[in-house]
Tab-separated table of C-alpha atoms in Angstrom:
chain	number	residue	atom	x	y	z
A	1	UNK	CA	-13.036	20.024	-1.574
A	2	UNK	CA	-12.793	20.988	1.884
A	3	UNK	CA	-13.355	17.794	3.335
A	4	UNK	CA	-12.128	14.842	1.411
A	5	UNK	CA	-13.953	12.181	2.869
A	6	UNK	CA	-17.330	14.073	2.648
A	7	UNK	CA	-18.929	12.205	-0.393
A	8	UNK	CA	-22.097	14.586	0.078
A	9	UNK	CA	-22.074	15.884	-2.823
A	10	UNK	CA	-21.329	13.741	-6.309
A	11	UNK	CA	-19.308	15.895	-7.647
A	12	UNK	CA	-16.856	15.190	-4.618
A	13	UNK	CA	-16.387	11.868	-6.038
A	14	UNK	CA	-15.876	12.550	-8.970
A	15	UNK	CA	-13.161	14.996	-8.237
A	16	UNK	CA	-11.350	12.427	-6.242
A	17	UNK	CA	-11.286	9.515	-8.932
A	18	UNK	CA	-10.057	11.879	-11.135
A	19	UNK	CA	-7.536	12.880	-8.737
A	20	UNK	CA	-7.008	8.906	-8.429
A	21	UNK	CA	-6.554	8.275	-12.263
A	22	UNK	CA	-4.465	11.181	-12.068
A	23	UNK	CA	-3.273	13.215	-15.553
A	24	UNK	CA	-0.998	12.689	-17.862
A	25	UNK	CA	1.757	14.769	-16.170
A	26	UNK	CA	0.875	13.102	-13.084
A	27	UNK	CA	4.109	10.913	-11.226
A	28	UNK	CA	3.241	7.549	-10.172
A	29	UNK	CA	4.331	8.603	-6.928
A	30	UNK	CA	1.789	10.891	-6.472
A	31	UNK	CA	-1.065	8.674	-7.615
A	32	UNK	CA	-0.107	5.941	-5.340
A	33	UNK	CA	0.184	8.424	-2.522
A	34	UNK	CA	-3.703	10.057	-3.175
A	35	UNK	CA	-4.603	5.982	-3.397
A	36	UNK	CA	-3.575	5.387	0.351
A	37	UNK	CA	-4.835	8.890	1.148
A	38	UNK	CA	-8.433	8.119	0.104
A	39	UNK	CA	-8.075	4.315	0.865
A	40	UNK	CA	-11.130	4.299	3.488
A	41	UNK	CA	-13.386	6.311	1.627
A	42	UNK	CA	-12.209	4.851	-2.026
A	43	UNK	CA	-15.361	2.166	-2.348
A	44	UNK	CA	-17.726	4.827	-1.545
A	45	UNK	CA	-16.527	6.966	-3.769
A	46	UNK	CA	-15.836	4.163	-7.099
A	47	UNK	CA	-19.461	3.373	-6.159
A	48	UNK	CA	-20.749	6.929	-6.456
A	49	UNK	CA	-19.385	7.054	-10.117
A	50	UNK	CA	-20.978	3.685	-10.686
A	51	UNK	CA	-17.501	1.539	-11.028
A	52	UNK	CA	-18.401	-1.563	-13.030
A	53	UNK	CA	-14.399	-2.216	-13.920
A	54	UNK	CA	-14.099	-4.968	-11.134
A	55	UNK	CA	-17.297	-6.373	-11.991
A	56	UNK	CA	-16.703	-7.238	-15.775
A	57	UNK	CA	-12.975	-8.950	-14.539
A	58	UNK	CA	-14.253	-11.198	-12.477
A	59	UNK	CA	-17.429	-11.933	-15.129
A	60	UNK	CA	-14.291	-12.744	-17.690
A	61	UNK	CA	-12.489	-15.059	-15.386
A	62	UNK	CA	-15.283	-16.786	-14.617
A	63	UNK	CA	-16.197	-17.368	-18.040
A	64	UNK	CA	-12.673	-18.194	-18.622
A	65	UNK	CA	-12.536	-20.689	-15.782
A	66	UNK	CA	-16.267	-22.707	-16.053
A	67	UNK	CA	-15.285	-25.499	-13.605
A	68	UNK	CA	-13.006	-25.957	-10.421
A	69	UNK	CA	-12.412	-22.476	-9.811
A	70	UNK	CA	-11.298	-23.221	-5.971
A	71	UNK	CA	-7.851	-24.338	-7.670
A	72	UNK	CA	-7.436	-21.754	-9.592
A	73	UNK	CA	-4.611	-19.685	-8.760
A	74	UNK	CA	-4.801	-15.601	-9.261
A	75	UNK	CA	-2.868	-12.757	-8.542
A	76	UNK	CA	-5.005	-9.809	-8.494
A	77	UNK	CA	-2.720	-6.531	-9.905
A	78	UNK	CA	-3.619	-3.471	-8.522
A	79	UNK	CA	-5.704	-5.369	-6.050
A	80	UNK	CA	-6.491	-1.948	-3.901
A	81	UNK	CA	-9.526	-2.242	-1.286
A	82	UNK	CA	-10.151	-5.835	-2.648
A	83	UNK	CA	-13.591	-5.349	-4.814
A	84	UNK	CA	-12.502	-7.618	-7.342
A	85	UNK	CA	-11.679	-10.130	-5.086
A	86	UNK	CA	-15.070	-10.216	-3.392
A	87	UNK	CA	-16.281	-10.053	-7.307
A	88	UNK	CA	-14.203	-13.379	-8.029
A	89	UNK	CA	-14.990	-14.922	-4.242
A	90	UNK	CA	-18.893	-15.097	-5.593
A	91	UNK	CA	-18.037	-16.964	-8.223
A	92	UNK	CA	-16.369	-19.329	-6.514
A	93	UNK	CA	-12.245	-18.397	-6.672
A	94	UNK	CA	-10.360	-18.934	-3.653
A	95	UNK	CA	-7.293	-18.752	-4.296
A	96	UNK	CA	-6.451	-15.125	-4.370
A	97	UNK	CA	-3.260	-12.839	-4.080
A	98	UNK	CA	-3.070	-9.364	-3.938
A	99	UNK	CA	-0.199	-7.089	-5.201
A	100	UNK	CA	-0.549	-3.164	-4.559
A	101	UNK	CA	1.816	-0.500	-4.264
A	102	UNK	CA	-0.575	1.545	-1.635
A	103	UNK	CA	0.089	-0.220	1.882
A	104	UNK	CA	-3.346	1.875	2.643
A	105	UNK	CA	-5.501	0.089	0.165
A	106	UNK	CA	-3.783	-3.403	1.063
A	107	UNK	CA	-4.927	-2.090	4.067
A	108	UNK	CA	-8.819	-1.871	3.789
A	109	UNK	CA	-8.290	-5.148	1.721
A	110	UNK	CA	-6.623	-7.069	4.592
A	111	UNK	CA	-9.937	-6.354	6.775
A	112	UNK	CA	-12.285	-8.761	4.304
A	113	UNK	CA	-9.717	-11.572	4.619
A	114	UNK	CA	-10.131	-12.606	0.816
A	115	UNK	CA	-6.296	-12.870	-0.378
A	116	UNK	CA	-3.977	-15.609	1.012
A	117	UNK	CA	-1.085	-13.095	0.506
A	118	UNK	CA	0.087	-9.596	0.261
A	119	UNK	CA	2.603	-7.682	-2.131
A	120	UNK	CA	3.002	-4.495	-1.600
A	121	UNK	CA	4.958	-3.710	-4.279
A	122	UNK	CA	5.144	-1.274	-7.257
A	123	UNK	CA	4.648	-2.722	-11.198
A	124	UNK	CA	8.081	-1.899	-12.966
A	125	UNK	CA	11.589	-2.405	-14.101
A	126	UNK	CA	11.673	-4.403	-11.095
A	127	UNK	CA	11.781	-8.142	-10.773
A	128	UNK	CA	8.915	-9.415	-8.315
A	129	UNK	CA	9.832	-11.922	-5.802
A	130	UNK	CA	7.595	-14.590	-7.528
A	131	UNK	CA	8.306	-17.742	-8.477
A	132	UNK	CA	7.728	-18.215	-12.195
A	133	UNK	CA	4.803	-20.115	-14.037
A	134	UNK	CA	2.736	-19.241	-10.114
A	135	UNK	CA	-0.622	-18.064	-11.155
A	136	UNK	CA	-3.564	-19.348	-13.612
A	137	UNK	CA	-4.374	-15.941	-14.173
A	138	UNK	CA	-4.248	-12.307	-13.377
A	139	UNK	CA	-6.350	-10.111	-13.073
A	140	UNK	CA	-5.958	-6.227	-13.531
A	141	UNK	CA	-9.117	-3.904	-12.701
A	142	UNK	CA	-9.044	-0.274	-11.535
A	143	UNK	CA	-5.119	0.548	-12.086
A	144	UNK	CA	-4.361	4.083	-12.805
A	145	UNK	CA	-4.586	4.683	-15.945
A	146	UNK	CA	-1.470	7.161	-16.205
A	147	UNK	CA	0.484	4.526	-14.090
A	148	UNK	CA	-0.533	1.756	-16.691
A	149	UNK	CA	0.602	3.958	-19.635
A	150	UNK	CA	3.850	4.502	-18.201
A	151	UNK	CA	4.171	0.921	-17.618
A	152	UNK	CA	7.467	-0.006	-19.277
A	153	UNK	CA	7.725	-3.564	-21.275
A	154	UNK	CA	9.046	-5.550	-18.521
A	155	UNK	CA	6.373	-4.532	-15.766
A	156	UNK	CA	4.304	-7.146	-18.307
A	157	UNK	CA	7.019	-9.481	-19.232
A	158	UNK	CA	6.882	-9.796	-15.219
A	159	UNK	CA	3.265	-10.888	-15.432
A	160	UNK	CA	4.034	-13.240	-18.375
A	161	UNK	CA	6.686	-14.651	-16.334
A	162	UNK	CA	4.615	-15.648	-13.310
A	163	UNK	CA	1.473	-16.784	-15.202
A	164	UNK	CA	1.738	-20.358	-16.125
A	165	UNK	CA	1.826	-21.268	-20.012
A	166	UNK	CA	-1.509	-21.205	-21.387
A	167	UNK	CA	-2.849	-19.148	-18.477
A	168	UNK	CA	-4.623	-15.477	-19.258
A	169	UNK	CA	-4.174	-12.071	-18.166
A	170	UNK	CA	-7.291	-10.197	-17.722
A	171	UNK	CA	-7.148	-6.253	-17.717
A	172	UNK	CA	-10.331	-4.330	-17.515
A	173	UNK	CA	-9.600	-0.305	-17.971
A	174	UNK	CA	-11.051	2.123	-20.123
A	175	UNK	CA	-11.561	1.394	-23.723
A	176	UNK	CA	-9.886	4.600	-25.193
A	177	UNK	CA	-6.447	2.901	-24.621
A	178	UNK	CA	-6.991	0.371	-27.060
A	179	UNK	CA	-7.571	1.806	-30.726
A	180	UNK	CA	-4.657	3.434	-32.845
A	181	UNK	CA	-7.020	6.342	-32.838
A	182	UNK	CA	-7.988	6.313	-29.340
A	183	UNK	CA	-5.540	7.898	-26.012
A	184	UNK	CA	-2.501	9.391	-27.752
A	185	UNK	CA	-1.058	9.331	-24.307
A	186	UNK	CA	-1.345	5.303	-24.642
A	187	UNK	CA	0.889	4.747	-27.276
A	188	UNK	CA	3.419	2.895	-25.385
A	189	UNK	CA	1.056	1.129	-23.791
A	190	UNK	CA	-0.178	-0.164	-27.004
A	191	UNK	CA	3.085	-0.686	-28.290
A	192	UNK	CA	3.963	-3.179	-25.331
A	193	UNK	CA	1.045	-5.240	-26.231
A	194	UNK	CA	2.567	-5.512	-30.020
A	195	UNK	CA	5.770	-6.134	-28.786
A	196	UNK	CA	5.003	-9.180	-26.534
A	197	UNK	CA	2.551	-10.083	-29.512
A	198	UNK	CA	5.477	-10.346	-32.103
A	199	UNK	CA	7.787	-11.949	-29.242
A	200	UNK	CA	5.671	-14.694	-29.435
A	201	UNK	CA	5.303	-14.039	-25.790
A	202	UNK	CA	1.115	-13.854	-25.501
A	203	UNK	CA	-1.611	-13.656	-27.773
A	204	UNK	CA	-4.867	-11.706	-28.003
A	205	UNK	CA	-7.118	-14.118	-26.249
A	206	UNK	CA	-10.428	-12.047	-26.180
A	207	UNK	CA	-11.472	-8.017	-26.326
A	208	UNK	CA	-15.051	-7.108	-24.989
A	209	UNK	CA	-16.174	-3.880	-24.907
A	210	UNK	CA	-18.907	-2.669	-22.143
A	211	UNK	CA	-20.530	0.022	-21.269
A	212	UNK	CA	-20.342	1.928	-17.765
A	213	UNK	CA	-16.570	1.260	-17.165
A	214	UNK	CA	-16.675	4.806	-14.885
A	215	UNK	CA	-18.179	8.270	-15.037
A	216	UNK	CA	-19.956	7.068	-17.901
A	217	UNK	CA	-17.420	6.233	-20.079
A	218	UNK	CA	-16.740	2.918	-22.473
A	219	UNK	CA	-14.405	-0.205	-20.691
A	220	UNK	CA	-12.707	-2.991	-22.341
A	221	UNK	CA	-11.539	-6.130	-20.855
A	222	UNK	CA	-8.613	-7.292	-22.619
A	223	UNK	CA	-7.410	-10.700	-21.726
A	224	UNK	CA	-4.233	-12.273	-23.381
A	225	UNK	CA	-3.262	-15.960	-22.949
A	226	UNK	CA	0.818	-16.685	-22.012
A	227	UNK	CA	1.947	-19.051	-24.607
């Protein structure tokens, strides 16, 4: 592409979420760099390949949540621009944090005034500076999916941690992560899930598959409840 913010032609778009979901060799440095790189052009272009991964999160956690949603506490995980918070605003959710290793996105997402607070901070061995048993839910729509498989076990135990017993954690992504047979690149992604399964740590909650996640291809949102 010679000009990276010219979305004239579809095929620019699609070049750039690629770039965005990066591949498998791909550093989660680099990803989160090209994130903050394309952060004012990055709705256009999730638009342009018909991005529906936001849209089916905040459908889930409404479901999940019928009744009082303005008290319901959420941390939105790779919160980026903020889509899925103006997904979860119209149905009613106020009370919204975002978390983001791209200052860029957090950025763009400052400028619609939809989260109460900020983190820009990376998911990983790291311990975030969040008090425990925080948030009714999170919600996870859009990550990477090469950062997500490289995801060690505590970057979820984290989210476990902060998510108060009984609450859910909602992740939308695509849905060839999921089966045994599906991303071979996602095994350790699917072997977290067991783990914290066996732990006793969360259960499988729910697992809808839609179409349209992006470029055409098959979504799932998994959502596990925090025992």
């Amino acid at each position: 592409m010679e000009n990276s913010t010219d979305l004239s032609r579809e095929q620019d778009a699609n070049d750039i979420v690629t770039f965005l979901y990066g591949r498998n060799d791909s550093t989660s440095e680099t990803i989160v760099s090209g994130f903050s790189k394309f952060s004012q052009v990055y709705e256009k272009v999730f638009k342009a390949v018909n991005f529906n991964g936001y849209v089916e999160t905040a459908r889930t956690a409404a479901e999940l949540f019928p009744s009082k949603r303005e008290d319901v506490n959420i941390l939105d995980v790779a919160a980026g621009t903020g889509l899925c918070a103006g997904e979860l605003y119209t149905h009613g959710f106020r009370k919204l944090d975002a978390l983001d290793p791209s200052m860029g996105m957090l950025d763009e997402a400052r400028k619609k005034a939809l989260y109460n607070q900020y983190f820009n901070v990376a998911m990983g061995e790291n311990t975030l500076d969040i008090e425990s048993d925080t948030y009714d839910a999170v919600t996870i729509s859009g990550m990477s999916t090469v950062i997500m498989k490289q995801l060690p076990l505590k970057a979820f135990e984290e989210l476990i941690r902060i998510v108060k017993p009984g609450g859910y954690i909602i992740n939308a992504t695509f849905y060839k992560v999921f089966p045994e047979d599906g991303d071979e690149h996602a095994q350790m992604f699917r072997s977290n899930m067991k783990t914290l399964t066996t732990q006793g740590k969360w259960e499988q909650f729910q697992f809808r598959r839609f179409k349209e996640y992006v470029q055409g291809e098959d979504g799932a949102v998994s959502t596990h409840r925090v025992l």
